mmCIF file of C-alpha atoms and ligand atoms in Angstrom:
data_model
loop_
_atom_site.group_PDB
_atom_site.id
_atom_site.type_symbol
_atom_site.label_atom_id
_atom_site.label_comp_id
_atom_site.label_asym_id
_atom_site.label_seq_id
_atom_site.Cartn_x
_atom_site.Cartn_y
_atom_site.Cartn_z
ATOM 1 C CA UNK P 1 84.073 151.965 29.873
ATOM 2 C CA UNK P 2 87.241 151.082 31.597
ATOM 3 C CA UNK P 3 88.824 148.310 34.361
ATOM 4 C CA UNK P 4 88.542 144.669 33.608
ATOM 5 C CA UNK P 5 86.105 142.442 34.877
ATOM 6 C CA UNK P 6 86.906 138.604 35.384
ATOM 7 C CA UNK P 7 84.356 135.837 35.964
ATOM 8 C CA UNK P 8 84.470 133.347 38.744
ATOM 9 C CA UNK P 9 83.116 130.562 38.763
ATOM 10 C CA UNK P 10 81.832 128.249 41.689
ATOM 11 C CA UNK P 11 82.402 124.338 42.103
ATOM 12 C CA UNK P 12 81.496 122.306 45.219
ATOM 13 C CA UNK P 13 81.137 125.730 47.387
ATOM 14 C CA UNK P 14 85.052 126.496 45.727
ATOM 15 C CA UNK P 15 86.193 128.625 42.993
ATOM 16 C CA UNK P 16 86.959 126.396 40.554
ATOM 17 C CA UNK P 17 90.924 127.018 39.895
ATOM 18 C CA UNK P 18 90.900 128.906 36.365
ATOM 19 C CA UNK P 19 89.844 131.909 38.180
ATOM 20 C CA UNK P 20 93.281 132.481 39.587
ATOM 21 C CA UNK P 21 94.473 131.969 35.484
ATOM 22 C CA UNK P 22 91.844 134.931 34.873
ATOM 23 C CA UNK P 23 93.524 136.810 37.424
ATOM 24 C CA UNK P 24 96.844 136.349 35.954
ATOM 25 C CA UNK P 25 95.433 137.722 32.643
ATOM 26 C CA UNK P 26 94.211 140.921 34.310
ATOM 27 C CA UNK P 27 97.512 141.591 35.736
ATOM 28 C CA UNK P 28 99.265 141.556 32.748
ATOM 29 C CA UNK P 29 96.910 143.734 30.626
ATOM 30 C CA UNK P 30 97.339 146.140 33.683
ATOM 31 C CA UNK P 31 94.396 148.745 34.974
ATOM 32 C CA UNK P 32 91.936 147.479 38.091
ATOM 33 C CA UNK P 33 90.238 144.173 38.065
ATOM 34 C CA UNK P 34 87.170 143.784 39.478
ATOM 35 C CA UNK P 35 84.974 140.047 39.752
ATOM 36 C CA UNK P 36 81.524 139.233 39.191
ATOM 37 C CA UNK P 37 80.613 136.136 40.751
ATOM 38 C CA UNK P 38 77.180 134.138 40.221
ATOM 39 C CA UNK P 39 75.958 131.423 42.240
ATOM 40 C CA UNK P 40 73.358 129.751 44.341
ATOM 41 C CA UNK P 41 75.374 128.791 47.407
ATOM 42 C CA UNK P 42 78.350 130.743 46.648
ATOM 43 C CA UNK P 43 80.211 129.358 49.942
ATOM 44 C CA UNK P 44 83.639 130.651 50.813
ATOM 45 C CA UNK P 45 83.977 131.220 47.080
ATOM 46 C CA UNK P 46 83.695 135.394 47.248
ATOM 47 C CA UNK P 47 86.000 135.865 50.315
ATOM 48 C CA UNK P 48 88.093 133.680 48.569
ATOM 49 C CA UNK P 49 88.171 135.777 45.091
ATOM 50 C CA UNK P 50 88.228 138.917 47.172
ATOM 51 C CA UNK P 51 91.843 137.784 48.104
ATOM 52 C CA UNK P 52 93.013 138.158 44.587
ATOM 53 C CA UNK P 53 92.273 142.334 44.935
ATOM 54 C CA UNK P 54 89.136 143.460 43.144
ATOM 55 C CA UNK P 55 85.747 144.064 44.053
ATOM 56 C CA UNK P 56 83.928 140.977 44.067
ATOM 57 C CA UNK P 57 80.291 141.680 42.643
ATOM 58 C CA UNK P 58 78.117 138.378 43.980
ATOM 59 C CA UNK P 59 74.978 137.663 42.271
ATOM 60 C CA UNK P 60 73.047 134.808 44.400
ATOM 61 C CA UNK P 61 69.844 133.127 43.204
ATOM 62 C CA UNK P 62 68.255 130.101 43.537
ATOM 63 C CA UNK P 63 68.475 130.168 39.857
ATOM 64 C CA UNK P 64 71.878 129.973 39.164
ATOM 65 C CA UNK P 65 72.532 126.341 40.945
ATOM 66 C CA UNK P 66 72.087 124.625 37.559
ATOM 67 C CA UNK P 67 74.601 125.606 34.608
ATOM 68 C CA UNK P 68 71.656 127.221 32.860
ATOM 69 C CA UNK P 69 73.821 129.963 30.671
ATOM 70 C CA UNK P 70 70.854 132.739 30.296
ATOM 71 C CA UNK P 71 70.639 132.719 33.471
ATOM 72 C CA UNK P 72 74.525 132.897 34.264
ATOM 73 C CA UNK P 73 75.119 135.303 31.292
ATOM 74 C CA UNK P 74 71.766 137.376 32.705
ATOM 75 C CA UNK P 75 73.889 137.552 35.875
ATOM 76 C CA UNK P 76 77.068 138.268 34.991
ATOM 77 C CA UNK P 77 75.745 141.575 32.259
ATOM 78 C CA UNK P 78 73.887 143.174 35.714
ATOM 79 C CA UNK P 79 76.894 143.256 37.066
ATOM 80 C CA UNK P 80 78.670 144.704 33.808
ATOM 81 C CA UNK P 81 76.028 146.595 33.750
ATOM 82 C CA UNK P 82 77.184 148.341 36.853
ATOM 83 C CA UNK P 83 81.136 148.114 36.454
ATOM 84 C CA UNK P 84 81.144 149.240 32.643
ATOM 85 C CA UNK P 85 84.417 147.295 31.581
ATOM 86 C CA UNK P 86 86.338 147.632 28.776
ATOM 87 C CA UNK P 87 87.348 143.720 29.354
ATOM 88 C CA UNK P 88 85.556 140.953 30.507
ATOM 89 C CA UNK P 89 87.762 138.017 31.341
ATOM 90 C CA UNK P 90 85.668 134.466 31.022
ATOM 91 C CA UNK P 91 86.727 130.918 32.266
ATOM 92 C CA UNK P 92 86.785 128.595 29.317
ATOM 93 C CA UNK P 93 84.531 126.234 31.228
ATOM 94 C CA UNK P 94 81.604 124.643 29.729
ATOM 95 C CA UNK P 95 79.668 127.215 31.279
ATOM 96 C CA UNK P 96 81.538 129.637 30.619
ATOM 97 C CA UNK P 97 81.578 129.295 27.014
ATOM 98 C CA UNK P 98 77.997 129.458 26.600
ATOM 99 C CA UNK P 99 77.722 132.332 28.868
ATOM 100 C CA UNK P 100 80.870 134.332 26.946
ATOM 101 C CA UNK P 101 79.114 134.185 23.504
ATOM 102 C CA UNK P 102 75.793 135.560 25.210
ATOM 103 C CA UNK P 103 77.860 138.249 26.649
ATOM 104 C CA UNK P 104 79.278 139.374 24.023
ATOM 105 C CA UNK P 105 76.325 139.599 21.527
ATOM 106 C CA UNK P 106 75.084 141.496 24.944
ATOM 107 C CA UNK P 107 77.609 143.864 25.416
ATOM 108 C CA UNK P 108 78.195 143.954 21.610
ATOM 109 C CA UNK P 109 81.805 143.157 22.369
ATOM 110 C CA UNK P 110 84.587 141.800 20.220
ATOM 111 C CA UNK P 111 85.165 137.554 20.994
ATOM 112 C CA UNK P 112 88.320 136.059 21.579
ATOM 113 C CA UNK P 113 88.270 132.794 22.886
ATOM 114 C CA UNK P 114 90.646 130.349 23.294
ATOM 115 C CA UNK P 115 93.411 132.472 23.821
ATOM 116 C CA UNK P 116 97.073 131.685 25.111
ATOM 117 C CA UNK P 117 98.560 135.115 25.115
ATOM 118 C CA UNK P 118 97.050 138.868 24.456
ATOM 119 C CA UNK P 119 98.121 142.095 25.087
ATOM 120 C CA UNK P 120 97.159 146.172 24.679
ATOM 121 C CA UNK P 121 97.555 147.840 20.997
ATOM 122 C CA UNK P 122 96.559 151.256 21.423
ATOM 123 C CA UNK P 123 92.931 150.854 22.231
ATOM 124 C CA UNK P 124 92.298 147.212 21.126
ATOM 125 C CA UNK P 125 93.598 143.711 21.881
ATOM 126 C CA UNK P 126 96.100 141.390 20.049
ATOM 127 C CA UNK P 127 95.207 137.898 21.212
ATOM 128 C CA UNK P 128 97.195 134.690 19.726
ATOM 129 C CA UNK P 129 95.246 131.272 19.848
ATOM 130 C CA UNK P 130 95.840 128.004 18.456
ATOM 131 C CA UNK P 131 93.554 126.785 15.229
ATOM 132 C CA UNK P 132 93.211 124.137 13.245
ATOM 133 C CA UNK P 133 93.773 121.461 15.855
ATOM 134 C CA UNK P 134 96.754 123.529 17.246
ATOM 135 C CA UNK P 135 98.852 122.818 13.855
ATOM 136 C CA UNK P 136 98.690 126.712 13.818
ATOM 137 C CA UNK P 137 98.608 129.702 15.645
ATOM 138 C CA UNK P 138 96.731 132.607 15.146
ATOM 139 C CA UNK P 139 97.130 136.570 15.700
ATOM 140 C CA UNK P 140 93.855 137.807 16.425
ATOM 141 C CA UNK P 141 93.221 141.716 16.545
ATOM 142 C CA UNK P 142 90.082 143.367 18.349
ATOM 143 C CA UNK P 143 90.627 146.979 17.600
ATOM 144 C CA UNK P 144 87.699 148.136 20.067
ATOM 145 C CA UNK P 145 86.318 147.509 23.010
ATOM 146 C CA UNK P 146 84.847 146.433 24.733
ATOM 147 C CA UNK P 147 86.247 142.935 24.685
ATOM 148 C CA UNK P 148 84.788 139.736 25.697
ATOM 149 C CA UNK P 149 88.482 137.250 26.393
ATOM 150 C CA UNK P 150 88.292 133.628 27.413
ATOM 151 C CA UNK P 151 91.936 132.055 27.775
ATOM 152 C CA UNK P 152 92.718 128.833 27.295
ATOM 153 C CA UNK P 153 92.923 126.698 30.609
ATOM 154 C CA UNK P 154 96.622 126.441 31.544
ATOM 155 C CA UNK P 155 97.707 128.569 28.924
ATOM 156 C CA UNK P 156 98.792 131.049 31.937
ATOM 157 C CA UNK P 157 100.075 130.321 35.279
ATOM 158 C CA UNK P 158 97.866 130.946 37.981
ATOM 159 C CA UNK P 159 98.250 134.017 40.511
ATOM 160 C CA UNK P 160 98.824 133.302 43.756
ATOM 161 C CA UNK P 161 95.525 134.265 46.313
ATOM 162 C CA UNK P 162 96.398 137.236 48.437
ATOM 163 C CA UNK P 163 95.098 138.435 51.579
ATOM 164 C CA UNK P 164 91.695 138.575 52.953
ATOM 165 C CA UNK P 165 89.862 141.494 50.569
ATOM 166 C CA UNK P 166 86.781 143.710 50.969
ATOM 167 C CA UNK P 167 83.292 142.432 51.389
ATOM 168 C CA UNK P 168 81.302 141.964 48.005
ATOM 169 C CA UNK P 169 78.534 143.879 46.829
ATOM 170 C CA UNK P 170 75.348 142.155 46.005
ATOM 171 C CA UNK P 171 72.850 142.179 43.118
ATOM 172 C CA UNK P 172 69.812 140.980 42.882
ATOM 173 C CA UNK P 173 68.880 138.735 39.980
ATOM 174 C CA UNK P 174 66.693 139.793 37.788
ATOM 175 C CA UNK P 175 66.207 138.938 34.022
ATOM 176 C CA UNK P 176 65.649 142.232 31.275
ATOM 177 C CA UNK P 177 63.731 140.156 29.416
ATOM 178 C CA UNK P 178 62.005 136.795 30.259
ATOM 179 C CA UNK P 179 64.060 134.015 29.433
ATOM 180 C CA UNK P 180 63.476 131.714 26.341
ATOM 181 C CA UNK P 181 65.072 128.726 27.856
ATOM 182 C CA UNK P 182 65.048 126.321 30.935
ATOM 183 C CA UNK P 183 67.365 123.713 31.629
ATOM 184 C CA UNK P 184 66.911 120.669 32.825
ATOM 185 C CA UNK P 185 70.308 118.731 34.123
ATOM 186 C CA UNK P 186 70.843 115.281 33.736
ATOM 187 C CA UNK P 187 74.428 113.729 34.470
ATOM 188 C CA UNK P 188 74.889 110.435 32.466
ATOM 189 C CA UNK P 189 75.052 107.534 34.644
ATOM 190 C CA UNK P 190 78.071 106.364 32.943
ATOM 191 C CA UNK P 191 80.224 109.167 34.343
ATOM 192 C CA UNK P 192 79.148 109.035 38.308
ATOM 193 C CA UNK P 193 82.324 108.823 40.149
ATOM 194 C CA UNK P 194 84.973 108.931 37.721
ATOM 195 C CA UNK P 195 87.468 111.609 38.422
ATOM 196 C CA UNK P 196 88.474 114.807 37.643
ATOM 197 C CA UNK P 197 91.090 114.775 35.268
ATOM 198 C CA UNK P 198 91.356 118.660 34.844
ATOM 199 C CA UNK P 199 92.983 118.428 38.208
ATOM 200 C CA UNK P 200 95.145 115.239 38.534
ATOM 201 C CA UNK P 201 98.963 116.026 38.822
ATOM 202 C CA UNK P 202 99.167 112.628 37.129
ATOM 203 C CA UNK P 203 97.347 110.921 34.003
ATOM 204 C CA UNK P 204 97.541 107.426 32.903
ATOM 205 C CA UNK P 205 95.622 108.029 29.377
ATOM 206 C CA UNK P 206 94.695 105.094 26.916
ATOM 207 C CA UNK P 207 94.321 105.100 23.085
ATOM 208 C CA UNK P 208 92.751 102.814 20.408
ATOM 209 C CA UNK P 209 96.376 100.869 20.455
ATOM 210 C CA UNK P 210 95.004 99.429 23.650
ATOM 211 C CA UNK P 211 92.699 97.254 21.927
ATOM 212 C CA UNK P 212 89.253 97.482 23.945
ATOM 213 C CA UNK P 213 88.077 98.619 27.780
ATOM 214 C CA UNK P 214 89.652 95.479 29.623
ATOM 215 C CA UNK P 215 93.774 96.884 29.473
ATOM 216 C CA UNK P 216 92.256 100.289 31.185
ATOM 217 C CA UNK P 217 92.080 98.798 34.609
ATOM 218 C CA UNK P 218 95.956 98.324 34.353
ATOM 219 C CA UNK P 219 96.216 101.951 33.498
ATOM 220 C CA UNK P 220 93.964 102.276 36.690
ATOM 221 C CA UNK P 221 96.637 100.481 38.795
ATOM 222 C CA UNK P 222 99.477 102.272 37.057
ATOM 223 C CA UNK P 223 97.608 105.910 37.946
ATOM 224 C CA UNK P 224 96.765 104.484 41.636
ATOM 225 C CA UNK P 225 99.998 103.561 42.358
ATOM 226 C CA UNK P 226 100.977 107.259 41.254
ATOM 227 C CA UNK P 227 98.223 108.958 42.878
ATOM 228 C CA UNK P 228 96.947 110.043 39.566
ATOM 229 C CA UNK P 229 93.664 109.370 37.224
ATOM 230 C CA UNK P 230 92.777 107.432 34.209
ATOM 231 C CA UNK P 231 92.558 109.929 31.008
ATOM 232 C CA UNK P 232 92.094 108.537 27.105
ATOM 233 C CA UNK P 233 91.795 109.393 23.483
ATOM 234 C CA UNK P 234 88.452 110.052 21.488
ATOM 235 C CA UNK P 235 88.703 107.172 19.352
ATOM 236 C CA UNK P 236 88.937 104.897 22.992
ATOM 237 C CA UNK P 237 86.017 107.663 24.410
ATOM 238 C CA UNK P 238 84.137 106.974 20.802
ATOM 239 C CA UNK P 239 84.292 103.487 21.341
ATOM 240 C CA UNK P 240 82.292 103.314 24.613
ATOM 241 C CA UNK P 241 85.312 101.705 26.516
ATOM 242 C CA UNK P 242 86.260 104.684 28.930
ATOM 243 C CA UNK P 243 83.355 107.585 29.846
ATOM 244 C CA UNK P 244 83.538 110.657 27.614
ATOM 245 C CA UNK P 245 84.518 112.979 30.741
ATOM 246 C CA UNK P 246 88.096 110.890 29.916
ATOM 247 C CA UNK P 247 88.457 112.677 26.775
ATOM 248 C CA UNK P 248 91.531 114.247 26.121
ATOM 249 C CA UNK P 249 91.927 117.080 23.113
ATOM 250 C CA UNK P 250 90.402 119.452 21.189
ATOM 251 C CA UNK P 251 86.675 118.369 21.824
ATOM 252 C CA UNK P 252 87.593 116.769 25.352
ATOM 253 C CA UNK P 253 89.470 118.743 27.826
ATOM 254 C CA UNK P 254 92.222 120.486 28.117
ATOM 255 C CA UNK P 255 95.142 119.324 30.853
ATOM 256 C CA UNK P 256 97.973 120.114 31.892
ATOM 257 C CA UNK P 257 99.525 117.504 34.694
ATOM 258 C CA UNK P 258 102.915 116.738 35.796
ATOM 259 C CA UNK P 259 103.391 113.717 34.035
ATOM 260 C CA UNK P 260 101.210 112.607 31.019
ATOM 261 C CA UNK P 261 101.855 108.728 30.352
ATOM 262 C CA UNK P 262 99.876 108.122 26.614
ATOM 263 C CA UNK P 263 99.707 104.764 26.129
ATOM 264 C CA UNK P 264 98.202 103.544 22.724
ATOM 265 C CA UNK P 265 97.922 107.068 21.452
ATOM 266 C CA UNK P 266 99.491 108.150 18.332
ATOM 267 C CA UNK P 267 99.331 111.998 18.847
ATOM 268 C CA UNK P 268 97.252 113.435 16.259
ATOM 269 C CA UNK P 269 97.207 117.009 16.382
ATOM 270 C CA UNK P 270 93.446 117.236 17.918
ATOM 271 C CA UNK P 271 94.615 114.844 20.597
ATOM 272 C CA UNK P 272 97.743 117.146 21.852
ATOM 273 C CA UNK P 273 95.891 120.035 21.778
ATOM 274 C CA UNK P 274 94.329 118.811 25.053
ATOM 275 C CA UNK P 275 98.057 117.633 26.364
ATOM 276 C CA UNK P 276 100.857 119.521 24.972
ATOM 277 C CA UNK P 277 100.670 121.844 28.349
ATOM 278 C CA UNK P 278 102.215 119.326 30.234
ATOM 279 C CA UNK P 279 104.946 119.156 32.402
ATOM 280 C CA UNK P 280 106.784 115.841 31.340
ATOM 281 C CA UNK P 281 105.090 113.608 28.711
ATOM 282 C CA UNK P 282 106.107 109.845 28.493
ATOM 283 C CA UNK P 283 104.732 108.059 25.632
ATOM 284 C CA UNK P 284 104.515 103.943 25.057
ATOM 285 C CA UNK P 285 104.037 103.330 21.210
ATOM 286 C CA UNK P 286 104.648 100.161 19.479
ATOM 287 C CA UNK P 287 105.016 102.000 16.247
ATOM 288 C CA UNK P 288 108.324 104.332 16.613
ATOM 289 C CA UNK P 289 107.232 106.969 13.852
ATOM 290 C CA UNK P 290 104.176 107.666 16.082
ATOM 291 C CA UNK P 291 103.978 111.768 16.120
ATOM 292 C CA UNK P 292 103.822 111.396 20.168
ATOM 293 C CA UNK P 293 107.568 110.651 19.962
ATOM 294 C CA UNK P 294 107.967 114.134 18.344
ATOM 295 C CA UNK P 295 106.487 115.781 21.416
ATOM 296 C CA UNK P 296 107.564 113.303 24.290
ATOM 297 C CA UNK P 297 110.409 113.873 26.646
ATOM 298 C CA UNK P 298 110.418 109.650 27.355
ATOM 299 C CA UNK P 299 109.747 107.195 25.092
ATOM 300 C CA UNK P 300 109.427 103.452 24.985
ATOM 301 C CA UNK P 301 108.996 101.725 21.373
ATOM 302 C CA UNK P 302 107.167 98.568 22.296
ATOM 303 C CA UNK P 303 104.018 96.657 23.102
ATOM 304 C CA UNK P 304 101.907 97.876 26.120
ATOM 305 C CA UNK P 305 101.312 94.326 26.937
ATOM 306 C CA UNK P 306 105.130 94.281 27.476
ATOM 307 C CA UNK P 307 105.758 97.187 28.937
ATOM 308 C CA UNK P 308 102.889 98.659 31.332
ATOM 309 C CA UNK P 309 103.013 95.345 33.771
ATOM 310 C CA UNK P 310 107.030 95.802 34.101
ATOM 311 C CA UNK P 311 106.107 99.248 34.581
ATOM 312 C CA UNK P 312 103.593 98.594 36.986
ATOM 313 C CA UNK P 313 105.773 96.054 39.194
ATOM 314 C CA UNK P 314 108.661 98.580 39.576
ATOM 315 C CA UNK P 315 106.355 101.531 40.582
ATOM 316 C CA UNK P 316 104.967 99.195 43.501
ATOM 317 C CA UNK P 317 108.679 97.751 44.391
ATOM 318 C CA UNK P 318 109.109 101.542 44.978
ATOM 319 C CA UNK P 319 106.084 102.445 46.765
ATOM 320 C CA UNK P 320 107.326 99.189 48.793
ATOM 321 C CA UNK P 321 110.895 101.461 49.603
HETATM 322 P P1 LIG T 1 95.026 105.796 16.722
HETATM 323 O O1 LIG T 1 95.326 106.991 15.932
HETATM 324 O O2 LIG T 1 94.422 104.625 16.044
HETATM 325 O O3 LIG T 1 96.398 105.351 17.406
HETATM 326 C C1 LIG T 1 96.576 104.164 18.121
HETATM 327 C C2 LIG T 1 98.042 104.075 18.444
HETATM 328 O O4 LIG T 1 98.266 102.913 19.229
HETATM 329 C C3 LIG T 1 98.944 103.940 17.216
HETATM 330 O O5 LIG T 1 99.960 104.938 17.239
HETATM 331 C C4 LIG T 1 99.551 102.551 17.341
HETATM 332 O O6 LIG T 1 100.901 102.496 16.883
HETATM 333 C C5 LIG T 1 99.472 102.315 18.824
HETATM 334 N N1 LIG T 1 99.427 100.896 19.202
HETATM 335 C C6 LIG T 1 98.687 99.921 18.591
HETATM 336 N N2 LIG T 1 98.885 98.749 19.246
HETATM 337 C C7 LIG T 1 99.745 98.999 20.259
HETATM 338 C C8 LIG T 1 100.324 98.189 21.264
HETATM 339 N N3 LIG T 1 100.031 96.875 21.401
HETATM 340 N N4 LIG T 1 101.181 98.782 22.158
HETATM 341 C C9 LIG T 1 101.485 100.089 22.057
HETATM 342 N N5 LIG T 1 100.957 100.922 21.095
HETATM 343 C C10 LIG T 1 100.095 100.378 20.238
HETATM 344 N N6 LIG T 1 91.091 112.900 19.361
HETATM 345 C C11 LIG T 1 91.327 112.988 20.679
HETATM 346 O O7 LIG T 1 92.024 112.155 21.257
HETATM 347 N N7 LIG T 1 90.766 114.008 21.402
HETATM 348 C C12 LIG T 1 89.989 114.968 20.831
HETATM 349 O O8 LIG T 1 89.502 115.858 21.538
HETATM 350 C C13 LIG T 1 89.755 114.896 19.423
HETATM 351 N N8 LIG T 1 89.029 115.848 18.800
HETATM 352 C C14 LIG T 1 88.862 115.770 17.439
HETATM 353 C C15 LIG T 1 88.192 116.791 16.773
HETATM 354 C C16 LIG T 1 88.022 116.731 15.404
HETATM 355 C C17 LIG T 1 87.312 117.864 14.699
HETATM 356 C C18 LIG T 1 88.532 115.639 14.685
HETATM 357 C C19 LIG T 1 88.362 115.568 13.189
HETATM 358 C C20 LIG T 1 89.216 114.637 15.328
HETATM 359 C C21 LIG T 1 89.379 114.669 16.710
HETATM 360 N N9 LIG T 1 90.073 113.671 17.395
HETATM 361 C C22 LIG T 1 90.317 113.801 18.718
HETATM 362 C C23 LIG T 1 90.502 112.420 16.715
HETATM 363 C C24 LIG T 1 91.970 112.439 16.377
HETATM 364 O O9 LIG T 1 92.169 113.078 15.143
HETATM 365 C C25 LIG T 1 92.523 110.989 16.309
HETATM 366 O O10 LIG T 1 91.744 110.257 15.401
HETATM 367 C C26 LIG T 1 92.508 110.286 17.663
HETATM 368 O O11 LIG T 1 93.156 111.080 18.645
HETATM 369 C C27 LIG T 1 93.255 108.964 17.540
HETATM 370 O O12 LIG T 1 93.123 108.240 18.723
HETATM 371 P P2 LIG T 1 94.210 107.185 19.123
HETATM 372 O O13 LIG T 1 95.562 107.817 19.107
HETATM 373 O O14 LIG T 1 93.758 106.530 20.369
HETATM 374 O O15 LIG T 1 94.071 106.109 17.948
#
């Protein structure tokens, strides 16, 4: 038992981007990295991995084009199965969480998840990772391996690809026992076509402050004009006025954007543990003792009906030149 072995992940026929975090988090615990990578239709997605330096170990099956976790997790232990690592690095996708539990009760491996920083002690891991709604952080200690790890998505800046690597090997698919689940995948309606705010550089995101759904096509216009995406709180997700896939926070998603402009938000603790990561964070509050303020390099005290159409007309009297 030795070497690490991170998971990839495949999106649209692309890694999806926290590999390159995973590879990050190999590099610093030091020792040889290898990847398993399980997919359908992998596309360029295990040349591309292969640039980061390890192995790439690609698992293809027509069974693995639906996020069905046995069958990911059944895929990823062959291939642990055959590397015999000490760490197994997992994306903390929503895939990936399902299949990182299943691994580890698998490979009867210590669980950390969520992590924002770990490194060696002796033969075990110390891991650090936020609880409680991030009001607290935790020192976690693993003092055996093997270790299952899943980081927290931008908790580590991601490594740079390298050049073209060696070709993968291939397993076949096949499950040790037959499988006691199926999956059947059906994406709400409500959520066709809105985007990805994992991966905007910019997010407009609304709050209950705003009152209902109507204001949120001005925050539309506001991210357009930035070339960035609509994002929002729970209580505004709860409420039915934006899709869920908006949800920033603890039980939304994690982001971490150039420039986060919360308007309507107060910043309760579950709500910046999905935004604290980024860059610059503007907030609009009508209420100045709002705990955004505490974490917000800009702030305006005043009403959004005020203050997002002035905003709005001097972004475009920009764009103009
Ligand atoms: P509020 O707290 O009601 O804040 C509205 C804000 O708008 C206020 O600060 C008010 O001053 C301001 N405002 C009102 N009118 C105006 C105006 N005209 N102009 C400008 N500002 C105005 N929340 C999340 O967001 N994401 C999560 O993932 C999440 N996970 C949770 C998990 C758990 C286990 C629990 C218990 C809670 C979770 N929550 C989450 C809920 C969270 O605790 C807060 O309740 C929620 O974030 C509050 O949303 P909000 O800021 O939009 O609403």
């Amino acid at each position: 038992m030795s070497g690490i072995l991170v998971v990839a992940e495949i999106e649209g026929g692309a890694l999806r981007p926290e590999f390159w975090e995973l590879v990050t988090v190999a590099q610093q615990l030091g020792g040889d990295f290898q990847v398993a990578l399980a997919a359908a239709d992998p596309g360029n997605g295990a040349g591309e991995a292969a640039t980061a330096g390890g192995q790439v170990h690609l698992v293809q099956d027509p069974q693995l084009a639906d996020p069905w976790p046995e069958a990911h997790a059944e895929a990823v232990a062959l291939v642990a199965a055959a590397v015999d690592p000490q760490v197994v690095l997992v994306p903390r996708t929503v895939l990936g969480s399902e299949v990182a539990v299943r691994l580890a009760v698998r490979l009867q491996a210590a669980l950390l998840t969520d992590v924002t920083a770990v490194e060696r002690s002796g033969a075990g891991l110390v891991a650090t990772r936020p609880v409680f709604g991030g009001a607290v952080s935790s020192t976690v200690t693993a003092a055996q391996g093997p270790f299952v790890v899943v980081p927290r998505p931008h908790a580590f800046a991601a490594a740079p690809p390298g050049e073209a690597g060696a070709e993968s090997v291939t397993h076949a698919l096949s499950f040790a026992q037959p499988p006691r689940t199926r999956l059947g995948v059906r994406t709400p309606a409500a959520d066709t076509g809105a985007p990805d705010i994992e991966k905007a550089r910019v997010l407009v995101a609304g709050g209950a402050g705003l009152g209902g759904p109507e204001p949120f096509a001005l925050l539309g216009e506001v991210a357009a004009v930035l070339d960035g995406a609509v994002a929002a709180s729970r209580m505004a997700c709860d409420a039915g006025w934006v899709p869920t896939s908006l949800q920033v926070g603890l039980t939304g998603k994690t982001v971490a954007p150039d420039l986060y402009l919360a308007v309507g938000i107060s910043g309760a603790t579950h709500h910046l543990a999905g935004c604290a990561s980024a860059q610059v964070i503007a907030v609009i509050n009508s209420d100045k003792t709002a705990p955004f303020f505490k974490l917000a390099n800009y702030g305006v005290v005043g009403d959004w009906k005020d203050v997002l159409p002035a905003l709005l007309d001097t972004l475009k009297a920009r764009a103009a030149g």
